[in-house]
Coordinates of C-alpha atoms and ligand atoms in Angstrom, one line a residue:
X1 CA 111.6 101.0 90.9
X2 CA 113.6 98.9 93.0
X3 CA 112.3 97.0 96.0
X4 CA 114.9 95.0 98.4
X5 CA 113.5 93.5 101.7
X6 CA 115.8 92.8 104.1
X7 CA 115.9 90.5 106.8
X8 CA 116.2 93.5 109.6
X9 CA 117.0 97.0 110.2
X10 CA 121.1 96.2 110.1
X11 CA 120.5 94.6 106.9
X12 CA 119.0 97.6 105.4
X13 CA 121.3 99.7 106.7
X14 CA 124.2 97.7 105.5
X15 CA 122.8 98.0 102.3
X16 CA 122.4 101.8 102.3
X17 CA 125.7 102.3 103.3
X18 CA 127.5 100.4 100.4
X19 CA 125.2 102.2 97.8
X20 CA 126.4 105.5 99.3
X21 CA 130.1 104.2 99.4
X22 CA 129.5 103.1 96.5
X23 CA 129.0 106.7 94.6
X24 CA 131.8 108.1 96.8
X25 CA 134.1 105.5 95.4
X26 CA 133.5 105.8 92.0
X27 CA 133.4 109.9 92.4
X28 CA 135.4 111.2 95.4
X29 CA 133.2 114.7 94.8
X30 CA 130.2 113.3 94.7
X31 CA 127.3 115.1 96.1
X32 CA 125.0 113.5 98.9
X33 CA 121.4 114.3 100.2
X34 CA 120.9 113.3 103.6
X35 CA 118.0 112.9 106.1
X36 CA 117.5 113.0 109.4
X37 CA 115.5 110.9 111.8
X38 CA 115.8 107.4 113.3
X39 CA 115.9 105.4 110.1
X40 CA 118.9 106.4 108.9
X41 CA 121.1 106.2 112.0
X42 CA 121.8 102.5 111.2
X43 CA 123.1 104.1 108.0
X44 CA 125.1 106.6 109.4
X45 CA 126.7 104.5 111.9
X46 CA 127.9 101.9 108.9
X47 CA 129.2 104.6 107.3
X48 CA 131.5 105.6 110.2
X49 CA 132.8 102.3 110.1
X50 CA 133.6 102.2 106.6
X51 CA 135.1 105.2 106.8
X52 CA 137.1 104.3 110.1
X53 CA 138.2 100.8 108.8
X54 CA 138.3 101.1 105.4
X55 CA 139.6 104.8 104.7
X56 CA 136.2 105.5 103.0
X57 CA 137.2 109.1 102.0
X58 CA 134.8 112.1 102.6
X59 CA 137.2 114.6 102.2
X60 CA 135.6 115.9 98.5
X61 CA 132.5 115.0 99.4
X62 CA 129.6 117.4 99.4
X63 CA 126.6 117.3 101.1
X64 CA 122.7 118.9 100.9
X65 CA 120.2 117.9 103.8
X66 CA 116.8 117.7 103.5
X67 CA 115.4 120.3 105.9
X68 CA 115.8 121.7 108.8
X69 CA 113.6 123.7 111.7
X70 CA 113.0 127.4 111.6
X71 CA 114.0 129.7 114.6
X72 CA 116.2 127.0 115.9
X73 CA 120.4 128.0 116.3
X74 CA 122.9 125.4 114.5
X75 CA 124.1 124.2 118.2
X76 CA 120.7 123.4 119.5
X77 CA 119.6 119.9 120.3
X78 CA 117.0 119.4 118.7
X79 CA 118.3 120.9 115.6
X80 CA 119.0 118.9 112.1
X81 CA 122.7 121.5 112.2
X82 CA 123.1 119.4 115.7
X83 CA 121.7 115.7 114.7
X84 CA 123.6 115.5 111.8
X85 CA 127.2 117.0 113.3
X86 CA 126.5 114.2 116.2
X87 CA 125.4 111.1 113.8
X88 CA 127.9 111.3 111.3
X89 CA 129.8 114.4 110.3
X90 CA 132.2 114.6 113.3
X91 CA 132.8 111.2 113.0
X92 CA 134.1 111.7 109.2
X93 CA 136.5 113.6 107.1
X94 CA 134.4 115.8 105.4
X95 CA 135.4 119.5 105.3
X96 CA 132.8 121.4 107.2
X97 CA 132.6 124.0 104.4
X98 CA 131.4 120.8 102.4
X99 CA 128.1 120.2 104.0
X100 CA 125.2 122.6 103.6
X101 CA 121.4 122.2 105.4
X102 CA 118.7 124.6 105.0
X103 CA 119.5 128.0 107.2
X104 CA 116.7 127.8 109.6
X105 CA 118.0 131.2 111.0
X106 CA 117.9 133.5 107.8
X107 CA 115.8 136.0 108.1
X108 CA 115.5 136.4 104.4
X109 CA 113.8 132.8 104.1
X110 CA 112.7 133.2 100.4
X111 CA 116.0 134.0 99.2
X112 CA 117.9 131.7 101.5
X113 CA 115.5 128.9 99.8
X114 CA 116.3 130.5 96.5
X115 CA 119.9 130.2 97.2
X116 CA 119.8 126.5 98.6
X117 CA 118.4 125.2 95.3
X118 CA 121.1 127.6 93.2
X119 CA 124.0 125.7 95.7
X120 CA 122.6 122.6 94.9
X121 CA 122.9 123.8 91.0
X122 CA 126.2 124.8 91.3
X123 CA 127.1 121.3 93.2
X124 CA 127.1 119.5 90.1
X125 CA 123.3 118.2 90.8
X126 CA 122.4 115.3 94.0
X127 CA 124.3 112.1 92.9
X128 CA 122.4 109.8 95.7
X129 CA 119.6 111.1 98.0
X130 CA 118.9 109.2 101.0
X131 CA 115.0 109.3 102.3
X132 CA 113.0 108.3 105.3
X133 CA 109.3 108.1 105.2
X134 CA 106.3 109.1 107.2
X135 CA 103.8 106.7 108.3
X136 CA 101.5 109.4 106.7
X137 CA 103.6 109.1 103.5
X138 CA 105.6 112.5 103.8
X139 CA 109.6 112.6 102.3
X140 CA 111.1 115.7 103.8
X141 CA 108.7 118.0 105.0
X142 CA 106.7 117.7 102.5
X143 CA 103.0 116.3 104.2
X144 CA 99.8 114.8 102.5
X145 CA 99.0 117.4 99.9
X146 CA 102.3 119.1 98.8
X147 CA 102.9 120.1 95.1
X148 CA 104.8 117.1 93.6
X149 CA 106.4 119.4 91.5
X150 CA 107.7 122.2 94.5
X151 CA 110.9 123.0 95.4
X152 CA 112.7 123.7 98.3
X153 CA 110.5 126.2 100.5
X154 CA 109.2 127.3 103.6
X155 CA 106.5 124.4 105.7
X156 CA 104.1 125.1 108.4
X157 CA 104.4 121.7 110.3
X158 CA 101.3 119.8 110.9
X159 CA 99.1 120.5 114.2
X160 CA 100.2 116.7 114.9
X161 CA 104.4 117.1 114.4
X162 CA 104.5 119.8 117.0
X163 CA 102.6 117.9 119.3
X164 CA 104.7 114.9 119.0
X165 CA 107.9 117.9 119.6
X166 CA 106.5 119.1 122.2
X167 CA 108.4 116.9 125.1
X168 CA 111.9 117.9 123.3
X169 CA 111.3 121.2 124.8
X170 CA 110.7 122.8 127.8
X171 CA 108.0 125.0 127.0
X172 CA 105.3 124.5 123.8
X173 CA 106.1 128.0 122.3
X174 CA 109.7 127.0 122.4
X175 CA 108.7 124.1 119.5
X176 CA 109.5 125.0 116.0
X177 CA 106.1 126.0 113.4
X178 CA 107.8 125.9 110.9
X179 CA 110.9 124.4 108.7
X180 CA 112.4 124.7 105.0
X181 CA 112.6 121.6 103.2
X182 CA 113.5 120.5 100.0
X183 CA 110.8 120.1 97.7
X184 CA 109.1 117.1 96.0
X185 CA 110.6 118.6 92.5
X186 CA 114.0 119.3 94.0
X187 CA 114.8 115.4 95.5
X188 CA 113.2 114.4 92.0
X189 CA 115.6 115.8 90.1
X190 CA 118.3 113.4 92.2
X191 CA 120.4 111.4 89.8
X192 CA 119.3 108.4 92.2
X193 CA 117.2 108.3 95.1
X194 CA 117.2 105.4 98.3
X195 CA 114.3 105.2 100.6
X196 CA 114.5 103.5 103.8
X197 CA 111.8 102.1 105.7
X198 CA 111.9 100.1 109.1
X199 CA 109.3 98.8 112.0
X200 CA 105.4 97.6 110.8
X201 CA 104.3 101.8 111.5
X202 CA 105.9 102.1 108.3
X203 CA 104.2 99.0 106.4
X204 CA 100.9 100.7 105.4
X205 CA 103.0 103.9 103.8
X206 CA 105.3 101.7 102.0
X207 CA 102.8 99.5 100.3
X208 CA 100.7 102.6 99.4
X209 CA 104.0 103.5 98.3
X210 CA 105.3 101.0 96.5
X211 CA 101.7 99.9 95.0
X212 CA 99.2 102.3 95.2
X213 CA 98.8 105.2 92.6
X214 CA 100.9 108.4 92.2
X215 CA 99.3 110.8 94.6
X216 CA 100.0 114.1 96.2
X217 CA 98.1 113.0 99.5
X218 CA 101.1 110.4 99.9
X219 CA 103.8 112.1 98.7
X220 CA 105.9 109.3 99.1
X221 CA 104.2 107.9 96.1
X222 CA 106.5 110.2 93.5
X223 CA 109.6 108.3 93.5
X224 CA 107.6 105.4 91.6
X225 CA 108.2 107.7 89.0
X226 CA 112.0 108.1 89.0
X227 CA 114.2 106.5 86.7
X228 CA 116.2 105.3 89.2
X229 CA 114.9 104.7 92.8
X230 CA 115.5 101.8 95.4
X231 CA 113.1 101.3 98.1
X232 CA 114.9 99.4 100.9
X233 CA 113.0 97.8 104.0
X234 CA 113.1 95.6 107.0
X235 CA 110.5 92.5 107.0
X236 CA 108.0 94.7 109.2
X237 CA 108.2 97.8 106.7
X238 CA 107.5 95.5 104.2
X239 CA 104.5 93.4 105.5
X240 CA 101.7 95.0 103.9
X241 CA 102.9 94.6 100.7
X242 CA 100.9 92.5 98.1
X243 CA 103.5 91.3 95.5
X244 CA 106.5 89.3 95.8
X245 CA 110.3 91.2 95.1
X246 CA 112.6 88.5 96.9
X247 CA 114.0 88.5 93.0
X248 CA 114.5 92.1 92.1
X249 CA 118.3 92.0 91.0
X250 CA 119.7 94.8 93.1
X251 CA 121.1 96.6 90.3
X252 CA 123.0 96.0 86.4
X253 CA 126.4 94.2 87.7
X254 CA 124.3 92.1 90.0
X255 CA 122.3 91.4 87.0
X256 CA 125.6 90.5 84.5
X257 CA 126.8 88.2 87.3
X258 CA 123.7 86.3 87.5
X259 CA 123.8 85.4 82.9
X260 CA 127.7 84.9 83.9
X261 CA 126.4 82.0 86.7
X262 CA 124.1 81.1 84.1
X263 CA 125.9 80.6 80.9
X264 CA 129.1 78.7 83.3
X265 CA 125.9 76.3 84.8
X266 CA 125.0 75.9 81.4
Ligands
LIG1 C1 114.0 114.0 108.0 C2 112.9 113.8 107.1 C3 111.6 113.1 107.5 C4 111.9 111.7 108.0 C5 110.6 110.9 108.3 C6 110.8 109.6 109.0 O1 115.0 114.7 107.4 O2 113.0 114.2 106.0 O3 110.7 113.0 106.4 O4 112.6 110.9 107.1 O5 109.8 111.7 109.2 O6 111.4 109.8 110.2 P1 112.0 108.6 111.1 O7 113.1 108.1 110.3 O8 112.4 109.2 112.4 O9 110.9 107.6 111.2

C-alpha cells in the first residue's frame, strides 16, 4: 500500500486528478468509481480543468458511483444523481448513458443491486476507484461492522448520519433511512483503488487505517489488503500517523527515474 502526504488539500487533489487522467489516457474506455462528499470536490474540480484546457476526453468513459440514498428522485438536491451531475458530469463530455449510480428509486431493490454488480461485470471490471473515508472508518456506506467480503446491497444508515441530514431537509421524515452502496467485496475487486483523506477529523481513521490491523469495525482497514492501493492525504489527515512515508516512490516509472538519476550521478 501506498501512502503520499501532501502538503494541503490542492495537493492531494492534484494528485488524484492525474492518476485518474492518467487511466483515461492510457484507456479512453476506461471504467471509473466515483464518490461523493466533500473530499473529492478538489478532485473533481481538477478534473474539469484538465478536461477544459487540456481536451482530457471523457467521451468513452464509463462510470459506477458508490451509492446513493433510497426514496430520493435523480433531480433532488440532496441526491448523489444531483451532486455528482453538478460537481463534475455537466462540466465534462461524458455521454450520460455512460455513467451509472445505484437506483435509489427501484422498487425491486434486490434485483436492481443484482443488476448494478452484473453492469459493473459487463463494464470490463473498475479500472480506478476513488474513496473518501469516515472519521468512523466507513468507505461507501459500508459502517463499523460490515462484511468485508459484501457486495453491493441495501444499508440502514446509522442513528447518527440521519441526524447529521437532518438540516438538509425540511422535515426529519423527509431524510433518507436508507441507501445502496457498493460493497466492501465489490470496490475490492477494483483493478486500483485511491483513497483520499483531508482535515485532522480524518487523522485518527487514517492511521487506524493505514497501521492498525485488518478489521471489519473500521472498514476502511481492507484496502491494506489490495494489491494495488494509494492512500493520499493532506498534512492534518495524516498527523496521527506513527511511521515515516515522505519516501514511498509514487509508483514504477517514478521508481525507474529515480535508478536513471542514480546510475547518471554515479
Ligand atoms: C460517499 C461515500 C462516503 C464518503 C465519506 C467521507 O460516496 O462513499 O463514504 O466518502 O463519508 O465523506 P466526506 O468526503 O464528505 O468527508
Amino acid at each position: 500500500m501506498e501512502v503520499v502526504i501532501k502538503e494541503n488539500y490542492q495537493e492531494m487533489s492534484k494528485l488524484a486528478a492525474s492518476m485518474i487522467a492518467e487511466v483515461v489516457r492510457k484507456k479512453p474506455r476506461a471504467v471509473l468509481g466515483l464518490a461523493t462528499g466533500s473530499t473529492p470536490l478538489g478532485t473533481y474540480q481538477e478534473l474539469i480543468r484538465m478536461h477544459k484546457e487540456q481536451g482530457l476526453d471523457f467521451s468513452q468513459v464509463v462510470t459506477f458511483n458508490l451509492d446513493e440514498y433510497i426514496g430520493l428522485p435523480p433531480e433532488h438536491d440532496q441526491s448523489y444523481h444531483y451532486f455528482m451531475q453538478e460537481n463534475l458530469f455537466k462540466h465534462i463530455n461524458i455521454p450520460p448513458g455512460n455513467i451509472h449510480l445505484p437506483p435509489g428509486m427501484d422498487e425491486d431493490l434486490v434485483a436492481a443491486c443484482e443488476r448494478y454488480e452484473q453492469m459493473i461485470r459487463d463494464a470490463g471490471g473498475i479500472d480506478i476507484q476513488l474513496l473518501g473515508i469516515g472519521a468512523n472508518g466507513h468507505i461507501a456506506f459500508n459502517e463499523p461492522g460490515s462484511s468485508l467480503g459484501s457486495r453491493t446491497r441495501v444499508k440502514a444508515l446509522d442513528k447518527k448520519t440521519i441526524e447529521d441530514n437532518t438540516r438538509f431537509f425540511e422535515h426529519i421524515d423527509d431524510v433518507p433511512k436508507f441507501a445502496i452502496t457498493m460493497g466492501i467485496g465489490t470496490i475490492m475487486d477494483s483493478r486500483r483503488v485511491v483513497m483520499l483523506a483531508n482535515k485532522a477529523n480524518k487523522a485518527h481513521a487514517i492511521a487506524i487505517t493505514v497501521e492498525g490491523p485488518v478489521t471489519a469495525l473500521v472498514p476502511a482497514t481492507i484496502v491494506q489488503l489490495h494489491p494495488h492501493a494509494t492512500i493520499i492525504v493532506d498534512q492534518d489527515a495524516a498527523s496521527e500517523l506513527k511511521r515515516a512515508y515522505e519516501h514511498t516512490p509514487r509508483d514504477l516509472t517514478e521508481a525507474i527515474a529515480y535508478i536513471r538519476r542514480q546510475k547518471q550521478s554515479s
